[in-house]
Structure formats: C-alpha cells, structure tokens
C-alpha cells in the first residue's frame, strides 16, 4: 500500500478510504449530488462515483455496459480472462449473464424464506447466550462483545461447521478482505489454511451428509453434473465474506443508532410491532455495503466520458440518502412506511442473503433491547470500518438503570 | 381490482410477502407470488398499495379496472 494524499475535492479526486469519507461520508455524498453528476478520480487507476439513486439504479440494472468481474475497488485490475475476481472464484457475485443466473439459482433455494426462517430459534438462542456472557460486566461493547459474534455463529450453523470454529471464520474473513489488494500469486499461498479447512469440512460432509448448506451444495447439479470442489469452496468463501462483515455492520450501526437516539430506543421498546419498519429504516439509513463494477467499453454516462476498465463505485448507501428518491432522506424515520431502499442492491445481483440478514438484524435488536431497554454510549471512541463495508467496530456502552 | 407481480422484474427482495403475507407468498427461490388470483377487497387494498410502494424493483402493479 502506498501513502496517500488526503482528498481536497471529492468531485475530482474521490477516495472511499480517505479518513474524511470513512468517518462521515454523508455530507460528502450530499455535496456531490448537488454539484456534479458523476464524481471522478485518478486514484485506483481511474474510476467514477455516481451519488444519486437514479444513476446507481441505472448501473445496477445495466449488466451489458458494467461488469461484476471485480466488485471490490483495488489498485490492480484483473484481465477479463482471469476468472473470476476478486477472491479466486466467487460466483454469482462476480459473474455476469448468462452464467450468473445458473450460479445464483443454485444458491437461492438455500437462502429462501422457508429454510432461513427455520433458523430463528437458533439465532435467538445465540444472541441470548452472548448477552448472558457479558451480563456481569460494568460496561459492554455492542460491536465487539455482541454484533461481531452473531453472523459467524449463524453461518457456521448454516454450513454445518463445528461451532467452536467461529473464531477461525472471522480470521478467514479478515484474511480475504485484507489481502484483496495483493496480486493473485501472492494471495493464493496465504489462503492455504482456509482452503485446507474447507476441504476437510467438505470431505466430512461427503462421508456424513446432513441437512445443511454444505450437503446441499454437494448434492446440487448444474446440467446434470455435480459441482467441482473449486465451485463449492468458492461459494463457501463468498457466503463467509458476503454474510459476516455486512451483517455485523448492520447490527452494529443499529445498536449505535439506538444508543445515540433515546427517543427511538424508547419507541421500539414500547411498540415492538414497529420492528419490521424499523429494520428497513436501519438498512436504508446505515446501508453498510457499497459494491463496484468495471466499465465494459467506453461510454458516455450522464455526461461522464467513461473508459473501458474504469471503476464504478456503486454507492447503494448514497442512493439511500438521495432526496429525489426519499422524503426527508437525511432523517431517520423509525416508522417510515414507504421505503424502497437499495441496501441489498438492485436487479439480478440482489443480495441472496437478504432474508437471512433481515432475520439476524431483527432478532439481534429484539434480544438486545429486551435485555437492555435503556443504554447509551459510554465514550466517544466509536470506530468505523474503512472500505466498502461500513459499520462500527467498537461501540462502548453503558446500561442505564 | 387486482394485484399482479411482474415475474421478469421481481428479484426476490421479499418486501411484499413480509408486509402483506395475506396477499403475497414466496416460491422455492424466494421470489414473490400473488396468492390466488390477486383480487383485492376494501380491506386488502391498502396493504397491497403499501407492498407496491416498497418493492425496490417496481415489480408490483395494481390493475384498477380488473
Ligand atoms: C445486512 C447485511 C447484508 C447487506 C447490506 C448485503 C448487501 C449486499 C449487496 C448490496 C449485494 C449486491 C451485490 C452487487 O450488486 O454487486 C449483495 C449480494 C450478495 N449477498 Fe449480501 N448483504 C448482506 C448480508 C448477506 C448475507 C447474510 C449473505 C449470505 C449468508 C449474503 C450473501 C450475498 C450473496 C451470495 C450475494 C451475491 C448475489 C448475486 O450476485 O446474485 N449477504 N449483498
Ligand atoms: S417486493 Fe418486489 S422484488 Fe421483492 S419479492 Fe415482492 S415483488 Fe419481488
């Protein structure tokens, strides 16, 4: 990594890893919406950032001009024949039509509401156990004592991995996310322990099939053929990476919001029936996930002269704050009735895990406020993750009697 | 009045069947489907409109004449 210059003007030199953006991106996006259609940067070897709901929707729905070959902005762009970026094979997120649909259909039944809703009692028990573990502490951290542990626990159960391996998962996720900027040759050897772990789990499931996603993948077929082990492993990597930091961030942001907005916390405690609407507003207002695309061929987009292989930083969170698409877009409205937010994306790549993510978020918040109907920040040292997944990594809390 | 889902547009966001489970359900892939023939009554029309106004893909329409 090179030392970077701080950004002076995000319209001509945006950088989503700049401390100002990491700390509070919302004023930057509002400013960009007001004065330029599409922000540009020479960083990352050239890219664009559209900040309106209309443009983000147009790009998400246009898989002809914008490819998902790489969905994380890095300095080095892979050539199109090096399949598929960014983590050595993660269909469907890195696939374009027509293959995308095949890989996606394969995954959807495992993440449909039926099988996902069946996990609710287990998720509730997990949350409750995490809260028991910190019950005697004077102060607790909403992120590192609680939110952080929920998605890995849930995914371990879905994949049928041993529960005691949850810490390992988190290491794998960070490995993948931290190393994404390295050239493939340097990355692959570092992934070896993870690859070996997955292979062992796959082998164990081959010998002892059970009712979980790993066995589901082992049984699945494309055109009458079983999946290659690389495909199964790639899907596991994707589920890990796509399902953990994202959901943990959403739970953390929601807890942070309630810690800093006592009126909303009181309403949610007193009117639990608001929960489904509140969950959607948490997702709109604090949408954790920004994706990327590459431009397929030179094109003019809303007056921007895009070049082949330029990055697009696809800001679903920015779209969610666009006043052209949402009334009082910059206000958190806990009982917002009309809420077509894009936190889970739009079009063919709609988050395959959205049913699971919503369930985890709802249950995590329900259990937390049941245990702690009143709480507040105990310090100002809340830290937000940098990169394309945004959420608090530490939320020091004090329980109010 | 009738509610319909355009299956070409629906991407399975699940907002319809969560908000209005009496009107919509989901298939094996998690996409939204209308229960029965989608005829709306005075009691269900508001819920159907709510689902419509929350579908991110604009896949739900309400046919006033039908
Ligand atoms: C609050 C939590 C989550 C958020 C905000 C989120 C957000 C997103 C977004 C915006 C996309 C679209 C990608 C694109 O357009 O390029 C996506 C795709 C995806 N997500 Fe999630 N996600 C979350 C949780 C999960 C979970 C829990 C899982 C699975 C366990 C998951 C699995 C996936 C998969 C497999 C895709 C790829 C779908 C495709 O390309 O067809 N996500 N997610
Ligand atoms: S809300 Fe829209 S996209 Fe989602 S399942 Fe219903 S019709 Fe489909």
XYZ file of C-alpha atoms and ligand atoms in Angstrom:
518
model
C 0.000 0.000 0.000
C 1.232 3.478 -0.822
C 0.884 6.518 1.392
C -1.994 8.543 0.112
C -2.576 12.264 -0.077
C -5.647 13.485 1.779
C -8.504 14.332 -0.569
C -9.186 18.027 -1.163
C -12.038 17.711 -3.645
C -14.102 14.532 -3.769
C -15.693 15.555 -7.091
C -12.412 15.207 -8.973
C -10.348 13.026 -6.646
C -12.678 10.771 -4.629
C -11.267 8.073 -2.390
C -13.541 5.948 -0.234
C -10.600 5.063 2.011
C -9.875 8.718 2.847
C -10.326 9.320 6.615
C -12.938 12.015 5.997
C -15.095 9.579 3.966
C -14.565 6.745 6.443
C -15.534 8.981 9.346
C -18.667 10.593 7.877
C -19.388 10.069 4.188
C -22.911 11.502 4.186
C -22.060 15.230 3.804
C -19.614 14.333 1.021
C -22.333 12.495 -0.919
C -24.822 15.295 -0.398
C -22.303 17.806 -1.717
C -21.542 15.631 -4.759
C -25.229 15.188 -5.595
C -25.584 18.944 -5.582
C -22.767 19.841 -7.940
C -21.664 17.102 -10.296
C -23.490 14.219 -11.815
C -20.681 11.686 -11.512
C -17.567 12.225 -9.392
C -14.237 11.155 -10.859
C -10.895 10.014 -9.512
C -7.498 9.178 -10.960
C -6.815 7.002 -7.933
C -7.145 3.204 -8.272
C -6.145 3.680 -11.926
C -9.306 5.665 -12.661
C -12.898 5.478 -11.521
C -16.302 7.091 -11.103
C -18.705 7.582 -8.238
C -22.352 8.337 -9.063
C -24.160 9.655 -5.985
C -27.833 9.639 -6.993
C -30.473 6.926 -6.683
C -31.281 7.235 -10.384
C -27.710 6.638 -11.558
C -26.999 3.840 -9.086
C -30.206 2.064 -10.216
C -29.306 2.535 -13.886
C -25.872 0.956 -13.401
C -27.129 -1.922 -11.239
C -29.646 -2.771 -13.966
C -27.204 -2.448 -16.873
C -25.093 -5.598 -16.899
C -24.225 -5.026 -20.527
C -22.131 -1.881 -20.009
C -20.973 -2.635 -16.470
C -19.392 -5.927 -15.453
C -19.288 -7.513 -11.996
C -15.945 -9.135 -12.794
C -14.492 -7.196 -9.874
C -16.712 -5.890 -7.111
C -14.081 -4.564 -4.729
C -12.060 -1.499 -5.742
C -8.334 -2.272 -5.666
C -5.337 -0.798 -7.413
C -4.724 -3.705 -9.727
C -7.420 -4.698 -12.223
C -7.536 -8.284 -13.352
C -7.733 -9.004 -17.052
C -11.147 -10.367 -18.106
C -9.818 -13.828 -18.882
C -8.630 -14.328 -15.330
C -11.805 -15.755 -13.881
C -13.473 -14.601 -11.607
C -12.343 -11.785 -9.393
C -11.756 -10.811 -6.654
C -11.147 -13.842 -4.453
C -10.210 -16.644 -6.753
C -13.737 -17.632 -7.667
C -16.940 -16.415 -6.052
C -19.901 -16.886 -8.345
C -22.554 -15.481 -8.555
C -21.391 -12.161 -7.144
C -18.521 -11.853 -9.619
C -20.446 -13.317 -12.561
C -22.239 -11.643 -15.436
C -25.099 -13.072 -17.503
C -25.628 -15.689 -18.693
C -23.552 -17.703 -16.213
C -24.694 -15.544 -13.328
C -28.216 -16.911 -13.376
C -27.052 -20.511 -13.207
C -24.837 -19.878 -10.198
C -27.484 -17.756 -8.493
C -30.379 -20.178 -8.964
C -28.259 -22.817 -7.386
C -27.887 -20.747 -4.233
C -31.356 -19.218 -3.915
C -33.311 -22.228 -2.544
C -30.904 -22.494 0.398
C -31.485 -18.805 1.263
C -35.223 -18.621 0.553
C -37.502 -17.599 3.437
C -38.531 -21.210 4.219
C -35.156 -22.624 5.279
C -33.964 -19.258 6.620
C -36.948 -18.614 8.900
C -36.437 -22.049 10.425
C -33.188 -20.695 11.922
C -34.926 -18.094 14.089
C -34.947 -20.061 17.375
C -31.247 -20.872 16.980
C -30.358 -17.245 16.254
C -32.376 -16.112 19.281
C -30.608 -18.627 21.492
C -27.222 -17.499 20.181
C -27.999 -13.815 20.903
C -29.283 -14.648 24.337
C -26.166 -16.654 25.155
C -23.902 -13.793 24.023
C -25.802 -11.424 26.311
C -25.545 -13.870 29.214
C -21.784 -13.941 28.744
C -21.447 -10.186 29.351
C -24.262 -9.859 31.883
C -21.954 -9.173 34.807
C -19.718 -6.658 33.088
C -19.911 -2.994 34.097
C -19.743 -1.840 30.507
C -20.172 -3.694 27.281
C -19.218 -3.169 23.692
C -22.182 -3.501 21.343
C -19.909 -4.405 18.437
C -17.020 -6.441 19.792
C -18.957 -8.211 22.585
C -22.163 -8.809 20.654
C -22.774 -7.886 16.983
C -19.448 -9.310 15.857
C -20.276 -12.823 17.068
C -23.756 -13.215 15.627
C -23.184 -13.669 11.849
C -20.253 -16.111 12.152
C -22.291 -18.196 14.581
C -25.255 -18.250 12.232
C -23.179 -19.071 9.165
C -21.315 -21.824 10.979
C -24.699 -23.435 11.685
C -25.925 -22.962 8.126
C -22.809 -24.516 6.619
C -22.741 -27.213 9.274
C -19.264 -26.332 10.559
C -18.348 -27.043 14.173
C -19.493 -24.220 16.442
C -16.150 -23.987 18.152
C -14.625 -22.854 14.828
C -16.319 -19.465 14.849
C -13.109 -17.591 15.699
C -11.419 -19.285 12.770
C -14.098 -17.966 10.427
C -13.538 -14.437 11.490
C -9.845 -14.857 10.796
C -10.639 -16.199 7.332
C -12.962 -13.322 6.560
C -10.367 -10.768 7.530
C -7.711 -12.634 5.653
C -9.791 -12.474 2.498
C -10.757 -8.827 2.943
C -7.295 -7.655 3.983
C -5.469 -9.453 1.223
C -7.777 -8.489 -1.576
C -5.330 -5.812 -2.740
C -2.484 -8.301 -3.312
C -1.658 -9.840 -6.695
C -3.128 -13.326 -7.111
C 0.230 -15.170 -6.917
C 0.934 -13.631 -3.519
C -2.585 -14.116 -2.256
C -3.112 -17.780 -3.057
C -0.486 -19.263 -0.696
C -1.870 -17.212 2.193
C -5.295 -18.725 1.595
C -3.959 -22.237 2.015
C -5.059 -22.813 5.631
C -8.585 -21.714 4.709
C -8.667 -23.900 1.622
C -7.477 -26.870 3.672
C -10.140 -26.196 6.306
C -12.934 -26.061 3.729
C -11.690 -29.208 2.043
C -11.750 -31.051 5.365
C -15.315 -29.878 6.033
C -16.419 -30.868 2.535
C -14.864 -34.301 2.966
C -16.576 -34.751 6.313
C -19.921 -33.872 4.714
C -19.283 -36.285 1.856
C -18.908 -39.067 4.411
C -21.686 -37.861 6.728
C -24.311 -35.962 4.738
C -26.643 -33.798 6.811
C -29.276 -31.137 6.455
C -27.144 -28.039 5.869
C -25.847 -25.822 3.065
C -22.614 -27.785 2.608
C -24.538 -31.010 1.957
C -26.935 -29.036 -0.225
C -24.007 -27.865 -2.377
C -22.566 -31.376 -2.547
C -25.882 -32.667 -3.894
C -26.506 -29.777 -6.274
C -26.062 -30.215 -10.006
C -25.558 -27.918 -12.957
C -26.628 -29.518 -16.244
C -26.691 -32.942 -14.638
C -23.186 -32.639 -13.240
C -22.128 -32.279 -9.629
C -20.252 -29.096 -8.765
C -16.461 -29.026 -8.891
C -14.848 -28.737 -5.487
C -13.498 -25.292 -6.509
C -17.063 -24.128 -7.063
C -18.194 -25.412 -3.661
C -15.193 -23.856 -1.944
C -15.712 -20.604 -3.835
C -19.328 -20.486 -2.713
C -18.275 -21.036 0.890
C -15.792 -18.188 0.628
C -18.497 -15.983 -0.828
C -21.002 -16.829 1.917
C -18.381 -16.097 4.535
C -17.264 -12.826 3.044
C -20.688 -11.635 1.956
C -22.504 -12.734 5.084
C -20.322 -11.757 8.014
C -18.887 -8.221 7.971
C -22.010 -6.948 6.220
C -24.492 -8.215 8.782
C -22.283 -7.452 11.748
C -22.042 -3.882 10.432
C -25.808 -3.573 10.075
C -26.419 -4.854 13.613
C -23.692 -2.582 14.991
C -24.967 0.558 13.248
C -28.460 -0.125 14.543
C -27.230 -0.514 18.115
C -25.170 2.657 17.722
C -28.251 4.495 16.478
C -30.353 3.374 19.437
C -27.549 4.287 21.863
C -27.464 7.815 20.463
C -31.231 8.307 19.915
C -33.064 7.566 23.182
C -36.452 8.517 21.705
C -36.167 5.866 19.006
C -34.990 3.318 21.571
C -37.967 4.065 23.823
C -40.405 3.782 20.921
C -39.011 0.454 19.843
C -39.169 -0.896 23.405
C -42.754 0.301 23.868
C -44.024 -0.515 20.378
C -42.378 -3.787 19.359
C -44.747 -4.043 16.380
C -42.683 -1.263 14.757
C -39.739 -3.634 14.417
C -40.234 -4.636 10.753
C -40.415 -0.996 9.651
C -37.513 -0.037 11.903
C -35.349 -2.798 10.410
C -35.904 -1.412 6.906
C -35.076 2.108 8.082
C -31.879 0.903 9.792
C -30.973 -0.735 6.490
C -31.774 2.379 4.452
C -30.090 4.884 6.705
C -26.977 2.889 7.579
C -26.726 0.686 4.481
C -23.372 -0.995 5.067
C -22.482 -2.243 1.601
C -21.007 -0.405 -1.390
C -20.213 -2.527 -4.436
C -18.099 -1.936 -7.546
C -18.303 -2.564 -11.263
C -15.892 -2.181 -14.170
C -16.863 -0.324 -17.335
C -17.075 -2.833 -20.211
C -16.476 -0.415 -23.067
C -16.039 3.337 -23.494
C -19.356 5.051 -22.898
C -20.984 8.352 -22.118
C -22.913 8.120 -18.854
C -24.797 11.219 -17.705
C -22.129 13.353 -19.394
C -19.193 11.419 -17.941
C -16.764 10.078 -20.552
C -16.156 6.630 -19.088
C -13.344 4.481 -20.409
C -13.155 0.697 -20.658
C -11.974 -0.768 -17.339
C -12.672 2.370 -15.295
C -14.037 1.567 -11.856
C -17.568 2.356 -10.811
C -18.016 2.651 -7.071
C -21.661 1.632 -6.771
C -22.925 3.519 -3.744
C -26.149 1.880 -2.595
C -25.756 3.765 0.715
C -25.535 7.077 -1.155
C -28.610 6.223 -3.243
C -30.474 5.599 0.007
C -29.877 9.199 1.118
C -30.968 10.823 -2.144
C -33.793 13.334 -1.503
C -35.056 12.752 -5.050
C -35.992 9.200 -4.018
C -36.898 9.521 -0.327
C -38.916 12.092 1.569
C -36.787 13.539 4.384
C -33.932 11.397 3.090
C -31.482 12.729 5.678
C -33.799 11.954 8.614
C -34.083 8.606 10.363
C -37.830 7.900 10.494
C -38.350 4.773 12.553
C -41.865 4.119 11.199
C -41.173 5.095 7.589
C -43.914 3.410 5.566
C -42.625 3.859 2.046
C -39.063 2.638 1.850
C -37.713 1.362 -1.458
C -34.157 1.297 -0.184
C -31.270 -0.310 -2.044
C -29.280 -1.674 0.911
C -29.369 -5.145 -0.675
C -28.704 -3.844 -4.166
C -30.998 -3.944 -7.139
C -31.514 -6.166 -10.167
C -30.015 -9.561 -10.833
C -27.420 -9.383 -8.036
C -29.956 -8.598 -5.283
C -28.370 -9.885 -2.096
C -29.037 -13.604 -1.996
C -28.704 -13.485 1.786
C -31.195 -10.684 2.372
C -33.781 -12.903 4.103
C -31.121 -14.175 6.473
C -29.611 -10.726 7.071
C -33.010 -9.227 7.933
C -33.775 -12.072 10.305
C -30.420 -11.725 12.070
C -30.797 -7.957 12.349
C -34.341 -8.157 13.741
C -33.609 -10.901 16.253
C -30.308 -9.307 17.353
C -32.014 -5.988 18.105
C -35.078 -7.581 19.711
C -32.937 -9.619 22.082
C -30.653 -6.691 22.877
C -33.405 -4.234 23.804
C -35.318 -6.895 25.695
C -32.256 -7.321 27.899
C -31.289 -3.640 27.927
C -34.283 -1.348 27.432
C -32.077 1.681 28.149
C -28.450 2.166 27.205
C -26.167 4.923 25.959
C -22.642 5.480 24.667
C -20.079 5.410 27.439
C -17.355 7.061 25.392
C -16.797 8.755 22.097
C -14.264 6.275 20.765
C -16.566 4.590 18.265
C -14.509 3.380 15.306
C -15.926 2.782 11.815
C -14.540 0.216 9.416
C -12.866 1.527 6.308
C -13.610 0.159 2.858
C -16.737 -0.942 1.052
C -18.427 -2.352 4.145
C -19.222 0.335 6.693
C -20.127 -0.256 10.301
C -18.888 0.420 13.833
C -16.167 -1.909 15.059
C -16.399 -0.706 18.646
C -19.437 0.744 20.459
C -18.680 1.259 24.156
C -21.997 1.213 26.023
C -23.280 1.961 29.490
C -26.519 0.372 30.623
C -28.893 2.921 32.153
C -30.859 1.754 35.176
C -59.187 -4.589 -8.527
C -56.306 -6.993 -8.889
C -52.679 -7.065 -7.832
C -50.023 -8.640 -10.057
C -46.285 -9.275 -9.812
C -44.195 -8.990 -12.940
C -42.031 -12.104 -12.571
C -39.476 -10.660 -15.010
C -38.824 -7.722 -12.701
C -39.147 -9.447 -9.322
C -35.751 -10.219 -7.776
C -36.990 -11.654 -4.507
C -36.439 -8.719 -2.160
C -39.285 -10.151 -0.135
C -40.831 -6.857 0.883
C -44.284 -7.812 -0.424
C -44.759 -11.091 1.400
C -43.292 -9.652 4.591
C -45.575 -6.610 4.644
C -48.682 -8.306 3.276
C -48.484 -12.062 3.931
C -52.206 -12.458 3.244
C -51.798 -11.214 -0.318
C -48.348 -12.496 -1.330
C -46.283 -15.582 -0.694
C -42.903 -16.816 -1.883
C -41.764 -19.623 -4.166
C -38.817 -22.010 -3.744
C -36.362 -19.394 -4.959
C -37.746 -16.751 -2.605
C -39.436 -14.710 -5.316
C -42.763 -13.076 -4.585
C -46.001 -14.564 -5.924
C -49.580 -13.395 -5.603
C -51.862 -15.679 -3.608
C -54.860 -16.871 -5.642
C -55.976 -14.584 -8.448
C -54.948 -11.395 -6.659
C -58.389 -9.868 -6.360
C -58.324 -7.087 -3.768
C -61.064 -6.082 -1.372
C -61.644 -2.843 0.528
C -59.806 -4.472 3.441
C -56.740 -5.553 1.467
C -56.238 -2.703 -0.978
C -54.239 -0.523 1.425
C -51.841 -3.343 2.286
C -51.365 -4.142 -1.382
C -50.543 -0.477 -2.052
C -48.077 -0.499 0.831
C -46.309 -3.531 -0.648
C -46.296 -1.875 -4.040
C -44.674 1.256 -2.662
C -41.920 -0.790 -1.009
C -40.908 -3.039 -3.889
C -37.443 -1.825 -4.934
C -37.821 -3.361 -8.388
C -41.211 -1.734 -9.147
C -42.473 -5.232 -9.936
C -45.919 -4.892 -8.334
C -48.848 -3.288 -10.087
C -52.479 -2.822 -9.185
C -54.934 -3.017 -12.047
C -57.733 -0.641 -11.157
C -60.220 -1.862 -13.754
C -59.906 -5.598 -13.257
C -27.116 -6.508 6.204
C -26.392 -7.430 5.623
C -26.116 -7.503 4.148
C -26.077 -6.495 3.226
C -26.332 -4.999 3.433
C -25.769 -7.104 1.946
C -25.658 -6.406 0.753
C -25.481 -6.971 -0.489
C -25.495 -6.247 -1.734
C -25.653 -4.741 -1.874
C -25.335 -7.145 -2.735
C -25.351 -6.830 -4.230
C -24.035 -7.007 -4.893
C -23.937 -6.360 -6.256
O -24.881 -5.715 -6.749
O -22.844 -6.477 -6.828
C -25.202 -8.452 -2.125
C -25.012 -9.642 -2.818
C -24.905 -10.873 -2.202
N -25.009 -11.144 -0.853
Fe -25.393 -9.820 0.618
N -25.615 -8.453 2.108
C -25.837 -8.741 3.443
C -25.812 -10.000 4.041
C -25.629 -11.176 3.356
C -25.691 -12.494 3.954
C -26.020 -12.784 5.400
C -25.397 -13.386 2.961
C -25.298 -14.883 2.996
C -25.080 -15.607 4.009
C -25.182 -12.625 1.742
C -24.897 -13.190 0.523
C -24.865 -12.499 -0.680
C -24.643 -13.141 -1.961
C -24.445 -14.625 -2.215
C -24.673 -12.117 -2.929
C -24.484 -12.259 -4.449
C -25.779 -12.333 -5.163
C -25.610 -12.312 -6.667
O -24.600 -11.808 -7.165
O -26.515 -12.811 -7.362
N -25.329 -11.293 2.020
N -25.307 -8.312 -0.740
S -41.052 -6.896 -3.088
Fe -40.922 -6.839 -5.307
S -38.978 -7.789 -5.831
Fe -39.464 -8.292 -3.740
S -40.403 -10.283 -3.782
Fe -42.017 -8.774 -3.792
S -42.391 -8.352 -5.939
Fe -40.455 -9.426 -5.840
